[in-house]
XYZ file of C-alpha atoms in Angstrom:
290
model
C -11.005 -7.711 -3.190
C -13.512 -8.164 -0.390
C -13.688 -5.202 1.974
C -15.024 -4.843 5.481
C -17.210 -2.013 6.700
C -15.963 -0.560 10.019
C -18.157 -0.583 13.126
C -17.636 0.756 16.662
C -14.254 2.392 17.070
C -13.280 0.720 20.348
C -14.085 -2.875 19.387
C -13.067 -5.146 16.503
C -14.568 -3.371 13.507
C -15.699 -6.461 11.687
C -15.586 -10.214 11.470
C -13.206 -10.861 8.620
C -14.402 -12.856 5.641
C -13.069 -16.403 5.351
C -9.776 -17.196 3.639
C -9.759 -17.248 -0.158
C -8.698 -20.456 -1.875
C -5.843 -20.104 -4.352
C -7.665 -21.436 -7.457
C -10.535 -18.966 -6.969
C -8.151 -16.088 -6.264
C -6.151 -16.905 -9.383
C -9.273 -16.957 -11.574
C -10.306 -13.554 -10.237
C -6.798 -12.154 -10.650
C -6.632 -13.340 -14.259
C -10.038 -11.850 -15.041
C -9.213 -8.448 -13.558
C -5.732 -8.357 -15.076
C -7.208 -9.150 -18.493
C -9.636 -6.262 -18.017
C -6.708 -3.936 -17.351
C -4.953 -5.066 -20.523
C -8.157 -4.577 -22.535
C -8.462 -1.044 -21.188
C -4.867 -0.410 -22.197
C -5.547 -1.670 -25.725
C -8.735 0.365 -26.095
C -7.137 3.565 -24.790
C -5.191 4.214 -28.002
C -2.029 4.931 -26.042
C -3.615 7.081 -23.325
C -3.171 4.330 -20.717
C -0.051 2.190 -20.313
C 0.641 -0.700 -17.959
C 4.181 0.152 -16.880
C 6.809 -2.486 -16.201
C 9.953 -0.455 -15.528
C 10.986 2.940 -14.211
C 12.010 4.482 -17.556
C 8.539 3.708 -18.970
C 6.958 5.260 -15.886
C 9.057 8.409 -16.293
C 8.045 8.668 -19.949
C 4.389 8.444 -18.993
C 4.796 11.225 -16.453
C 6.620 13.402 -18.958
C 3.974 12.922 -21.677
C 0.871 13.022 -19.483
C 0.041 9.391 -20.211
C -1.980 7.575 -17.549
C 0.357 4.971 -16.017
C -0.999 1.828 -14.335
C 1.106 -0.449 -12.130
C -0.227 -3.985 -11.796
C -0.547 -4.633 -8.048
C -2.241 -7.408 -6.066
C -3.473 -6.636 -2.547
C -2.961 -10.034 -0.993
C -0.964 -12.925 -2.447
C -3.795 -15.480 -2.411
C -3.562 -15.948 -6.195
C 0.016 -17.226 -5.855
C 0.742 -20.858 -5.060
C 3.239 -21.661 -2.263
C 5.648 -23.102 -4.845
C 5.690 -19.634 -6.485
C 5.146 -20.942 -10.011
C 2.322 -18.442 -10.479
C 4.577 -15.595 -9.376
C 6.994 -16.230 -12.221
C 4.168 -16.123 -14.777
C 2.493 -13.074 -13.245
C 5.769 -11.185 -13.234
C 6.158 -11.764 -16.951
C 2.576 -10.586 -17.420
C 3.437 -7.308 -15.680
C 3.053 -7.767 -11.905
C 5.360 -5.235 -10.271
C 3.851 -4.693 -6.806
C 2.472 -7.217 -4.329
C 0.838 -6.900 -0.936
C 1.649 -10.082 0.957
C -1.729 -10.029 2.685
C -5.004 -8.259 3.012
C -6.314 -8.183 6.590
C -6.561 -11.946 7.047
C -4.089 -14.852 7.102
C -2.994 -16.678 3.978
C -0.299 -19.184 3.041
C 2.423 -16.554 3.379
C 1.684 -14.311 6.345
C -0.828 -12.899 8.829
C -2.881 -9.841 7.996
C -3.963 -7.542 10.816
C -7.666 -7.602 11.748
C -9.397 -4.218 11.821
C -9.167 -3.217 15.491
C -8.724 0.016 17.397
C -6.630 0.605 20.535
C -4.815 -2.623 19.658
C -1.253 -2.873 18.382
C -0.399 -4.591 15.084
C 1.248 -7.415 17.057
C -1.645 -9.750 16.295
C -0.109 -13.079 15.342
C 2.893 -15.003 14.001
C 5.324 -13.815 11.369
C 5.969 -15.024 7.839
C 5.530 -18.661 7.013
C 8.346 -20.535 5.270
C 6.506 -19.923 1.991
C 6.243 -16.245 2.898
C 9.977 -15.956 3.371
C 10.500 -17.610 -0.008
C 8.003 -15.172 -1.555
C 9.814 -12.089 -0.244
C 13.144 -13.360 -1.557
C 11.599 -14.189 -4.940
C 10.106 -10.703 -5.177
C 13.531 -9.224 -4.473
C 15.067 -11.408 -7.185
C 12.465 -10.519 -9.797
C 12.090 -6.866 -8.859
C 8.569 -6.826 -7.430
C 7.773 -4.257 -4.756
C 6.677 -5.905 -1.487
C 3.856 -3.917 0.114
C 3.783 -4.084 3.930
C 0.357 -2.485 4.411
C -2.123 -4.903 6.074
C 0.775 -7.046 7.380
C 1.032 -7.672 11.118
C 4.015 -6.501 13.173
C 5.925 -9.784 13.345
C 5.559 -10.237 9.610
C 6.817 -6.688 9.112
C 9.998 -7.403 11.048
C 10.533 -10.663 9.164
C 10.384 -8.756 5.870
C 12.683 -6.049 7.250
C 15.235 -8.732 8.116
C 14.974 -10.540 4.780
C 14.391 -7.918 2.120
C 17.155 -6.250 0.144
C 14.763 -3.629 -1.275
C 13.413 -0.451 0.341
C 10.568 -1.162 2.754
C 7.245 0.233 1.531
C 3.809 0.534 3.117
C 1.662 1.822 0.275
C -1.341 2.930 2.371
C -0.733 3.137 6.124
C -0.664 5.873 8.764
C 0.989 6.673 12.094
C -0.123 4.572 15.065
C 0.966 7.374 17.400
C -1.870 9.543 16.039
C -4.505 6.861 15.443
C -3.981 3.548 17.292
C -5.484 1.214 14.705
C -3.921 -2.149 13.961
C -3.542 -1.029 10.338
C -1.180 1.787 11.281
C 2.569 1.737 11.841
C 4.433 2.005 15.132
C 7.274 4.500 15.442
C 9.856 1.693 15.371
C 8.395 0.492 12.071
C 8.567 4.021 10.641
C 12.212 4.219 11.682
C 12.967 0.924 9.921
C 11.282 2.115 6.733
C 13.359 5.305 6.803
C 16.590 3.360 7.413
C 15.872 1.169 4.374
C 15.279 4.163 2.095
C 11.610 3.279 1.771
C 8.349 5.192 1.995
C 4.943 5.270 3.645
C 1.964 6.252 1.491
C -0.558 8.096 3.660
C -3.913 6.331 3.847
C -6.942 8.594 3.349
C -9.328 6.342 5.332
C -10.918 8.303 8.171
C -10.858 5.235 10.466
C -7.064 5.167 10.241
C -6.679 8.952 10.457
C -8.890 10.111 13.318
C -7.752 9.957 16.943
C -10.933 8.069 17.853
C -11.055 5.810 14.782
C -14.642 6.767 14.023
C -15.808 6.095 10.431
C -17.157 9.636 9.996
C -17.063 11.004 6.452
C -17.356 14.585 7.709
C -13.806 14.327 9.074
C -11.799 17.441 8.095
C -8.752 17.160 5.856
C -6.684 18.276 8.825
C -6.856 14.685 10.083
C -4.904 13.551 7.001
C -2.552 16.522 7.137
C -1.590 15.580 10.707
C -0.364 12.200 9.500
C 1.614 13.723 6.623
C 3.234 16.147 9.091
C 3.983 13.478 11.702
C 5.532 11.114 9.176
C 7.595 13.906 7.606
C 8.897 14.988 11.005
C 9.653 11.433 12.087
C 11.205 10.117 8.865
C 11.869 13.111 6.629
C 9.699 14.176 3.723
C 11.767 11.939 1.410
C 10.027 8.936 2.995
C 6.400 10.121 2.754
C 4.026 9.770 -0.206
C 0.378 9.859 -1.215
C -1.251 6.482 -0.582
C -5.024 7.059 -0.981
C -7.160 3.842 -0.598
C -10.120 5.110 -2.600
C -11.309 1.614 -3.530
C -13.510 0.622 -0.625
C -13.109 2.768 2.469
C -14.595 5.986 3.857
C -12.551 9.090 3.057
C -13.296 12.693 4.119
C -16.216 14.265 2.274
C -14.023 17.229 1.432
C -11.736 14.879 -0.494
C -14.347 12.548 -1.970
C -12.321 10.948 -4.749
C -9.248 11.625 -6.858
C -10.822 14.825 -8.177
C -10.505 16.219 -4.648
C -6.743 15.785 -4.441
C -6.057 19.481 -5.205
C -7.917 20.336 -1.985
C -5.626 18.036 -0.020
C -2.566 19.519 -1.722
C -3.758 23.006 -0.768
C -4.261 21.888 2.830
C -0.697 20.552 2.879
C 0.584 23.881 1.540
C -1.273 25.606 4.340
C 0.469 23.320 6.836
C 3.866 24.473 5.623
C 4.823 21.906 2.996
C 6.810 23.523 0.190
C 6.365 22.961 -3.536
C 9.464 20.788 -3.455
C 7.992 18.734 -0.611
C 4.780 18.245 -2.570
C 6.694 17.064 -5.655
C 8.574 14.565 -3.535
C 5.435 13.187 -1.911
C 3.484 13.196 -5.163
C 5.932 11.518 -7.550
C 9.644 11.785 -6.777
C 9.739 9.532 -3.723
C 7.769 6.822 -5.526
C 10.090 7.039 -8.528
C 13.189 6.720 -6.348
C 11.883 3.647 -4.558
C 10.625 1.957 -7.726
C 13.941 2.560 -9.482
C 15.728 0.852 -6.574
C 13.250 -2.034 -6.505
C 12.368 -2.880 -10.089
C 14.683 -4.624 -12.514
C 15.000 -2.519 -15.678
């Protein structure tokens, strides 16, 4: 997935790369998915690509590394949705409708600061069909990177819990990638969750891409979301694969430091279990078809 490097906090952070053609996106998706399956085969059982909630629970109970096949952006899928049917049978269980650019299904938000996520039209006709097909098959629809009108179209259409896998609170950091209070309320009402994004540009009040940002910036978003929606609707979201995160966190090995910071902010052990695994399990059990 192509990523953009942020620039000045008060202006558009980048010129987005051009749209990706479906044949190219499909070739890349097949190559990367095949790599995941090869890793699974070579792991001798230490890594599993999970396709249902019972398998995911077994992995958690046995300490097996569980991988969920997810696409960030639906460019690999044709508007007739033939590819979706095949990808589902290959293991696709989570799909972001867009990255931060338009495609055949919806509008992604550009990376801007002090601008709301109301940046364009809602779902296309093909996008509405895609959401309904995901509901039918049991594929999680990820709302992160989707603009506001697209969000409300999904909220109207979808029969599954609403999920933003890596987004933060717009009230604390007014980036287009973050969620307005009304969107948070809709996610709560659906029984869904927001996975907190660790990107400093979506966590800081000024949107600056400064890696020396303290973990407190992330903790503030966890606390705000928990107070607004209830801790049952908050989760870890990360975004380690191409953005700037606080130096104190660094990578997944730094997660215990974030957990300790959350404890210091008053989150209980039960709260941490919910945000770490239990909330994700609840939503996936409601979304996936066993």
